Amino acid sequence: MKNYSVRLYTSEDYSIWNNFVSTAKNATFLFHRDFMEYHSDRFHDFSLLVFEEDQLVSILPANKVGDTVFSHQGLTYGGFVFDNKIKLGEVIDITKEVMVFLHSVHITTFQLKLIPSIYTAYFSEEIEYVMFLANAKLIRRDCLSVIDLTKPFTLSKTRKESIRRGEKNNLVIKEEFKFDLFWNEILIPNLAKKHNSKPVHTFEEISNLQQKFPNNIRHFNVYNYDKIVAGSTVFITDKVAHPQYISGNEQKNELGSLDLLYNYLITQVFKDKNFFDFGISHEQNGKKINQGLLFWKETFDAKTTIQNFYEVQTSDFHLLENVML
């Protein structure tokens, strides 16, 4: 067995962490420290680094609440990050060493939120098998609606009609580099009215993040006679375009603004990506489906892929011993 060591991330690890993210087989810009730390005041960071001798072999973006460590709650997805040379036996041993470390510092429970397979550069499902070995409990499963842009797809008659409506209304789509108009006139009022909530990112936060990640965060507004009527902020990785925010005013159905915008993003702006990820359509930790929202996404010919969430007891690290015969 190789000699692994585990320790907490510190600010001195900034460069080595980000360098590892840049070459990993299952990481995106969300794992860059500049992205993770925009909300550092909201989370007790408990990110880990795993070394074999003096070589970094894995990182784990994480935060701590009481005696539980989460693969970071401030990120859409997470889990162990590896390079593309990692072997299954090594993943088993690394996971065991992390569980031993957590157990030694009085962490009883470890919750792991995995990265959906569409975001990874290579097959990266070793950890699914390791969770099975460790008697982890599947505590949540999210359904993502995704268009595979590498294969033919067909929009429904209803969607095509709505797109034509947007074209007939002479709506104009523009890429913008300022978020204030969309945030203040469309997004914040809609979230407050429909869900009594606020955007996850404040206007200042999303603006700062876009400046740090200009190739990964892009924004588009839709105008009707120079008045904003809809918009979308898109998070972009090597393989995936995902609208992090999309919203329209009360005339969105009459104008066809959102359908026109989505069609533009899918067929023009991000047509060379592998996947277009609409995200989830459910509530109550995946137990209930918003049928209308799911139907709308599926009329763009989106198909379903999943994201798993596990909970494992750190004291069960011994279950990962002597697995390889």
GROMACS .gro file of C-alpha atoms in nm:
model
  325
    1MET     CA    1   0.000   0.000   0.000
    2LYS     CA    2   0.122   0.347  -0.085
    3ASN     CA    3   0.199   0.597   0.188
    4TYR     CA    4  -0.070   0.868   0.183
    5SER     CA    5  -0.105   1.171   0.407
    6VAL     CA    6  -0.405   1.403   0.447
    7ARG     CA    7  -0.414   1.762   0.568
    8LEU     CA    8  -0.636   2.068   0.567
    9TYR     CA    9  -0.608   2.332   0.298
   10THR     CA   10  -0.441   2.661   0.392
   11SER     CA   11  -0.395   2.979   0.194
   12GLU     CA   12  -0.034   2.874   0.127
   13ASP     CA   13  -0.175   2.589  -0.087
   14TYR     CA   14  -0.349   2.830  -0.327
   15SER     CA   15  -0.118   2.767  -0.625
   16ILE     CA   16  -0.075   2.393  -0.584
   17TRP     CA   17  -0.451   2.351  -0.542
   18ASN     CA   18  -0.537   2.551  -0.854
   19ASN     CA   19  -0.265   2.383  -1.059
   20PHE     CA   20  -0.412   2.046  -0.968
   21VAL     CA   21  -0.763   2.162  -1.065
   22SER     CA   22  -0.636   2.278  -1.404
   23THR     CA   23  -0.519   1.928  -1.503
   24ALA     CA   24  -0.764   1.704  -1.313
   25LYS     CA   25  -0.993   1.461  -1.494
   26ASN     CA   26  -1.304   1.561  -1.298
   27ALA     CA   27  -1.274   1.929  -1.205
   28THR     CA   28  -1.419   2.253  -1.338
   29PHE     CA   29  -1.362   2.620  -1.263
   30LEU     CA   30  -1.601   2.591  -0.967
   31PHE     CA   31  -1.318   2.418  -0.778
   32HIS     CA   32  -1.072   2.704  -0.833
   33ARG     CA   33  -1.005   2.878  -0.501
   34ASP     CA   34  -1.105   3.215  -0.647
   35PHE     CA   35  -1.453   3.075  -0.712
   36MET     CA   36  -1.482   2.878  -0.388
   37GLU     CA   37  -1.385   3.170  -0.171
   38TYR     CA   38  -1.634   3.427  -0.297
   39HIS     CA   39  -1.864   3.301  -0.019
   40SER     CA   40  -1.599   3.209   0.235
   41ASP     CA   41  -1.783   3.412   0.500
   42ARG     CA   42  -2.080   3.173   0.477
   43PHE     CA   43  -1.892   2.845   0.519
   44HIS     CA   44  -1.634   2.693   0.750
   45ASP     CA   45  -1.392   2.566   0.488
   46PHE     CA   46  -1.263   2.216   0.553
   47SER     CA   47  -1.103   2.136   0.217
   48LEU     CA   48  -0.848   1.858   0.214
   49LEU     CA   49  -0.532   1.771   0.023
   50VAL     CA   50  -0.402   1.415  -0.012
   51PHE     CA   51  -0.034   1.347  -0.080
   52GLU     CA   52   0.163   1.040  -0.174
   53GLU     CA   53   0.497   1.129  -0.019
   54ASP     CA   54   0.536   1.489  -0.147
   55GLN     CA   55   0.315   1.448  -0.457
   56LEU     CA   56  -0.040   1.586  -0.450
   57VAL     CA   57  -0.273   1.309  -0.572
   58SER     CA   58  -0.620   1.430  -0.474
   59ILE     CA   59  -0.810   1.727  -0.338
   60LEU     CA   60  -1.151   1.752  -0.175
   61PRO     CA   61  -1.340   2.084  -0.174
   62ALA     CA   62  -1.530   2.070   0.154
   63ASN     CA   63  -1.685   2.257   0.444
   64LYS     CA   64  -1.769   2.165   0.803
   65VAL     CA   65  -2.086   2.200   1.009
   66GLY     CA   66  -2.065   2.057   1.361
   67ASP     CA   67  -1.932   1.702   1.339
   68THR     CA   68  -2.021   1.665   0.970
   69VAL     CA   69  -1.804   1.741   0.669
   70PHE     CA   70  -1.972   1.810   0.335
   71SER     CA   71  -1.822   1.807  -0.010
   72HIS     CA   72  -1.870   2.177  -0.039
   73GLN     CA   73  -2.227   2.296   0.017
   74GLY     CA   74  -2.153   2.618  -0.166
   75LEU     CA   75  -2.084   2.435  -0.493
   76THR     CA   76  -2.331   2.276  -0.734
   77TYR     CA   77  -2.125   1.959  -0.743
   78GLY     CA   78  -1.808   1.830  -0.580
   79GLY     CA   79  -1.640   1.522  -0.443
   80PHE     CA   80  -1.287   1.389  -0.469
   81VAL     CA   81  -1.079   1.537  -0.750
   82PHE     CA   82  -0.821   1.316  -0.923
   83ASP     CA   83  -0.588   1.328  -1.221
   84ASN     CA   84  -0.647   1.103  -1.520
   85LYS     CA   85  -0.380   0.851  -1.416
   86ILE     CA   86  -0.556   0.748  -1.096
   87LYS     CA   87  -0.637   0.376  -1.052
   88LEU     CA   88  -0.935   0.223  -0.871
   89GLY     CA   89  -0.719   0.072  -0.597
   90GLU     CA   90  -0.564   0.410  -0.530
   91VAL     CA   91  -0.908   0.574  -0.504
   92ILE     CA   92  -1.010   0.313  -0.247
   93ASP     CA   93  -0.697   0.375  -0.039
   94ILE     CA   94  -0.721   0.756  -0.068
   95THR     CA   95  -1.086   0.753   0.040
   96LYS     CA   96  -0.999   0.532   0.335
   97GLU     CA   97  -0.719   0.765   0.445
   98VAL     CA   98  -0.954   1.064   0.424
   99MET     CA   99  -1.212   0.882   0.636
  100VAL     CA  100  -0.941   0.790   0.889
  101PHE     CA  101  -0.830   1.153   0.904
  102LEU     CA  102  -1.186   1.280   0.950
  103HIS     CA  103  -1.252   1.022   1.220
  104SER     CA  104  -0.932   1.126   1.401
  105VAL     CA  105  -1.048   1.489   1.421
  106HIS     CA  106  -1.392   1.387   1.558
  107ILE     CA  107  -1.589   1.414   1.232
  108THR     CA  108  -1.852   1.142   1.251
  109THR     CA  109  -2.033   1.192   0.920
  110PHE     CA  110  -1.913   1.267   0.570
  111GLN     CA  111  -2.161   1.380   0.301
  112LEU     CA  112  -2.043   1.352  -0.055
  113LYS     CA  113  -2.207   1.540  -0.346
  114LEU     CA  114  -2.073   1.397  -0.670
  115ILE     CA  115  -2.001   1.571  -0.998
  116PRO     CA  116  -2.238   1.462  -1.280
  117SER     CA  117  -2.062   1.255  -1.544
  118ILE     CA  118  -2.127   1.510  -1.822
  119TYR     CA  119  -1.880   1.748  -1.654
  120THR     CA  120  -1.584   1.512  -1.633
  121ALA     CA  121  -1.307   1.484  -1.890
  122TYR     CA  122  -1.272   1.106  -1.836
  123PHE     CA  123  -1.473   0.830  -1.671
  124SER     CA  124  -1.469   0.924  -1.302
  125GLU     CA  125  -1.709   0.691  -1.125
  126GLU     CA  126  -1.458   0.509  -0.905
  127ILE     CA  127  -1.600   0.688  -0.602
  128GLU     CA  128  -1.948   0.543  -0.669
  129TYR     CA  129  -1.799   0.197  -0.618
  130VAL     CA  130  -1.606   0.309  -0.311
  131MET     CA  131  -1.925   0.444  -0.153
  132PHE     CA  132  -2.081   0.100  -0.208
  133LEU     CA  133  -1.786  -0.061  -0.031
  134ALA     CA  134  -1.811   0.181   0.260
  135ASN     CA  135  -2.182   0.112   0.316
  136ALA     CA  136  -2.263   0.472   0.228
  137LYS     CA  137  -2.628   0.570   0.223
  138LEU     CA  138  -2.773   0.727  -0.092
  139ILE     CA  139  -2.947   1.027   0.063
  140ARG     CA  140  -3.043   1.221  -0.247
  141ARG     CA  141  -3.052   1.183  -0.624
  142ASP     CA  142  -3.100   1.481  -0.854
  143CYS     CA  143  -3.228   1.459  -1.212
  144LEU     CA  144  -3.065   1.694  -1.463
  145SER     CA  145  -3.227   1.765  -1.799
  146VAL     CA  146  -2.953   1.769  -2.061
  147ILE     CA  147  -2.929   1.799  -2.439
  148ASP     CA  148  -2.650   1.593  -2.594
  149LEU     CA  149  -2.527   1.838  -2.855
  150THR     CA  150  -2.311   1.573  -3.022
  151LYS     CA  151  -2.626   1.394  -3.141
  152PRO     CA  152  -2.930   1.507  -3.341
  153PHE     CA  153  -3.212   1.654  -3.133
  154THR     CA  154  -3.557   1.783  -3.226
  155LEU     CA  155  -3.760   2.059  -3.066
  156SER     CA  156  -4.133   2.008  -3.019
  157LYS     CA  157  -4.390   2.185  -3.232
  158THR     CA  158  -4.486   2.405  -2.935
  159ARG     CA  159  -4.127   2.519  -2.878
  160LYS     CA  160  -4.078   2.595  -3.246
  161GLU     CA  161  -4.395   2.806  -3.247
  162SER     CA  162  -4.278   3.001  -2.944
  163ILE     CA  163  -3.937   3.063  -3.103
  164ARG     CA  164  -4.106   3.193  -3.417
  165ARG     CA  165  -4.316   3.420  -3.196
  166GLY     CA  166  -4.000   3.568  -3.053
  167GLU     CA  167  -3.863   3.624  -3.401
  168LYS     CA  168  -4.186   3.791  -3.519
  169ASN     CA  169  -4.175   4.023  -3.218
  170ASN     CA  170  -3.829   4.137  -3.333
  171LEU     CA  171  -3.670   4.057  -2.999
  172VAL     CA  172  -3.299   4.134  -2.980
  173ILE     CA  173  -3.048   3.917  -2.791
  174LYS     CA  174  -2.724   4.080  -2.675
  175GLU     CA  175  -2.431   3.949  -2.479
  176GLU     CA  176  -2.369   4.187  -2.190
  177PHE     CA  177  -2.082   4.229  -1.947
  178LYS     CA  178  -2.283   4.402  -1.676
  179PHE     CA  179  -2.539   4.219  -1.467
  180ASP     CA  180  -2.719   4.504  -1.292
  181LEU     CA  181  -3.005   4.546  -1.542
  182PHE     CA  182  -3.100   4.177  -1.539
  183TRP     CA  183  -3.043   4.135  -1.164
  184ASN     CA  184  -3.241   4.442  -1.059
  185GLU     CA  185  -3.523   4.449  -1.313
  186ILE     CA  186  -3.585   4.081  -1.385
  187LEU     CA  187  -3.416   3.825  -1.160
  188ILE     CA  188  -3.451   3.971  -0.809
  189PRO     CA  189  -3.818   4.077  -0.853
  190ASN     CA  190  -3.914   3.738  -1.003
  191LEU     CA  191  -3.746   3.532  -0.731
  192ALA     CA  192  -3.900   3.748  -0.459
  193LYS     CA  193  -4.249   3.722  -0.611
  194LYS     CA  194  -4.250   3.353  -0.707
  195HIS     CA  195  -4.030   3.192  -0.442
  196ASN     CA  196  -3.979   3.455  -0.173
  197SER     CA  197  -3.605   3.411  -0.226
  198LYS     CA  198  -3.296   3.585  -0.359
  199PRO     CA  199  -3.030   3.484  -0.613
  200VAL     CA  200  -2.755   3.266  -0.468
  201HIS     CA  201  -2.503   3.522  -0.593
  202THR     CA  202  -2.543   3.891  -0.520
  203PHE     CA  203  -2.493   4.135  -0.807
  204GLU     CA  204  -2.150   4.225  -0.668
  205GLU     CA  205  -2.049   3.859  -0.631
  206ILE     CA  206  -2.148   3.754  -0.982
  207SER     CA  207  -1.978   4.062  -1.127
  208ASN     CA  208  -1.653   3.985  -0.945
  209LEU     CA  209  -1.667   3.620  -1.047
  210GLN     CA  210  -1.722   3.711  -1.411
  211GLN     CA  211  -1.416   3.934  -1.402
  212LYS     CA  212  -1.209   3.645  -1.264
  213PHE     CA  213  -1.359   3.384  -1.498
  214PRO     CA  214  -1.456   3.571  -1.817
  215ASN     CA  215  -1.446   3.257  -2.032
  216ASN     CA  216  -1.658   3.058  -1.789
  217ILE     CA  217  -1.932   3.306  -1.702
  218ARG     CA  218  -2.121   3.482  -1.981
  219HIS     CA  219  -2.445   3.677  -1.975
  220PHE     CA  220  -2.715   3.744  -2.234
  221ASN     CA  221  -3.012   3.983  -2.225
  222VAL     CA  222  -3.324   3.989  -2.443
  223TYR     CA  223  -3.469   4.328  -2.542
  224ASN     CA  224  -3.806   4.434  -2.678
  225TYR     CA  225  -3.775   4.788  -2.820
  226ASP     CA  226  -3.469   4.851  -2.602
  227LYS     CA  227  -3.646   4.733  -2.287
  228ILE     CA  228  -3.506   4.426  -2.113
  229VAL     CA  229  -3.760   4.142  -2.104
  230ALA     CA  230  -3.544   3.838  -2.021
  231GLY     CA  231  -3.188   3.722  -1.961
  232SER     CA  232  -2.959   3.436  -1.870
  233THR     CA  233  -2.624   3.396  -1.694
  234VAL     CA  234  -2.445   3.089  -1.827
  235PHE     CA  235  -2.171   2.888  -1.652
  236ILE     CA  236  -1.941   2.727  -1.907
  237THR     CA  237  -1.698   2.439  -1.870
  238ASP     CA  238  -1.494   2.251  -2.129
  239LYS     CA  239  -1.787   2.027  -2.220
  240VAL     CA  240  -2.099   2.188  -2.078
  241ALA     CA  241  -2.300   2.508  -2.099
  242HIS     CA  242  -2.536   2.550  -1.802
  243PRO     CA  243  -2.773   2.846  -1.752
  244GLN     CA  244  -2.714   2.925  -1.387
  245TYR     CA  245  -2.983   3.192  -1.398
  246ILE     CA  246  -3.258   3.246  -1.653
  247SER     CA  247  -3.567   3.458  -1.609
  248GLY     CA  248  -3.817   3.667  -1.805
  249ASN     CA  249  -4.078   3.929  -1.728
  250GLU     CA  250  -4.452   3.865  -1.714
  251GLN     CA  251  -4.476   3.879  -2.096
  252LYS     CA  252  -4.231   3.593  -2.154
  253ASN     CA  253  -4.494   3.356  -2.294
  254GLU     CA  254  -4.660   3.624  -2.505
  255LEU     CA  255  -4.326   3.744  -2.643
  256GLY     CA  256  -4.155   3.405  -2.670
  257SER     CA  257  -3.849   3.560  -2.507
  258LEU     CA  258  -3.715   3.264  -2.308
  259ASP     CA  259  -3.763   3.010  -2.586
  260LEU     CA  260  -3.593   3.240  -2.835
  261LEU     CA  261  -3.304   3.292  -2.593
  262TYR     CA  262  -3.262   2.922  -2.520
  263ASN     CA  263  -3.270   2.836  -2.888
  264TYR     CA  264  -3.005   3.098  -2.957
  265LEU     CA  265  -2.779   2.966  -2.681
  266ILE     CA  266  -2.824   2.603  -2.783
  267THR     CA  267  -2.799   2.632  -3.161
  268GLN     CA  268  -2.556   2.921  -3.199
  269VAL     CA  269  -2.350   3.029  -2.898
  270PHE     CA  270  -2.281   2.686  -2.745
  271LYS     CA  271  -2.342   2.454  -3.039
  272ASP     CA  272  -1.984   2.323  -3.019
  273LYS     CA  273  -2.016   2.209  -2.658
  274ASN     CA  274  -2.093   1.846  -2.578
  275PHE     CA  275  -2.388   1.916  -2.353
  276PHE     CA  276  -2.642   2.184  -2.266
  277ASP     CA  277  -2.747   2.136  -1.903
  278PHE     CA  278  -3.088   2.279  -1.810
  279GLY     CA  279  -3.035   2.168  -1.451
  280ILE     CA  280  -3.287   2.018  -1.211
  281SER     CA  281  -3.668   2.031  -1.219
  282HIS     CA  282  -3.752   1.900  -0.874
  283GLU     CA  283  -3.804   2.004  -0.516
  284GLN     CA  284  -3.784   1.846  -0.169
  285ASN     CA  285  -3.436   1.696  -0.223
  286GLY     CA  286  -3.540   1.521  -0.542
  287LYS     CA  287  -3.859   1.365  -0.408
  288LYS     CA  288  -4.104   1.579  -0.606
  289ILE     CA  289  -4.090   1.680  -0.974
  290ASN     CA  290  -4.207   2.016  -1.107
  291GLN     CA  291  -4.395   1.858  -1.395
  292GLY     CA  292  -4.448   2.178  -1.592
  293LEU     CA  293  -4.081   2.275  -1.574
  294LEU     CA  294  -3.965   1.925  -1.668
  295PHE     CA  295  -4.210   1.914  -1.960
  296TRP     CA  296  -4.078   2.246  -2.090
  297LYS     CA  297  -3.718   2.126  -2.084
  298GLU     CA  298  -3.808   1.797  -2.249
  299THR     CA  299  -3.977   1.981  -2.535
  300PHE     CA  300  -3.623   2.094  -2.622
  301ASP     CA  301  -3.545   1.719  -2.644
  302ALA     CA  302  -3.352   1.719  -2.317
  303LYS     CA  303  -3.282   1.378  -2.163
  304THR     CA  304  -3.221   1.284  -1.800
  305THR     CA  305  -2.890   1.221  -1.626
  306ILE     CA  306  -2.840   1.198  -1.251
  307GLN     CA  307  -2.628   1.334  -0.968
  308ASN     CA  308  -2.587   1.127  -0.652
  309PHE     CA  309  -2.544   1.238  -0.290
  310TYR     CA  310  -2.403   0.998  -0.030
  311GLU     CA  311  -2.362   0.991   0.346
  312VAL     CA  312  -2.095   0.773   0.504
  313GLN     CA  313  -1.992   0.722   0.864
  314THR     CA  314  -1.621   0.793   0.904
  315SER     CA  315  -1.589   0.506   1.155
  316ASP     CA  316  -1.655   0.266   0.866
  317PHE     CA  317  -1.313   0.330   0.716
  318HIS     CA  318  -1.219  -0.030   0.800
  319LEU     CA  319  -1.460  -0.149   0.529
  320LEU     CA  320  -1.211  -0.016   0.275
  321GLU     CA  321  -0.929  -0.231   0.406
  322ASN     CA  322  -0.815  -0.549   0.230
  323VAL     CA  323  -1.047  -0.496  -0.067
  324MET     CA  324  -0.782  -0.568  -0.330
  325LEU     CA  325  -0.701  -0.944  -0.321
   0.00000   0.00000   0.00000
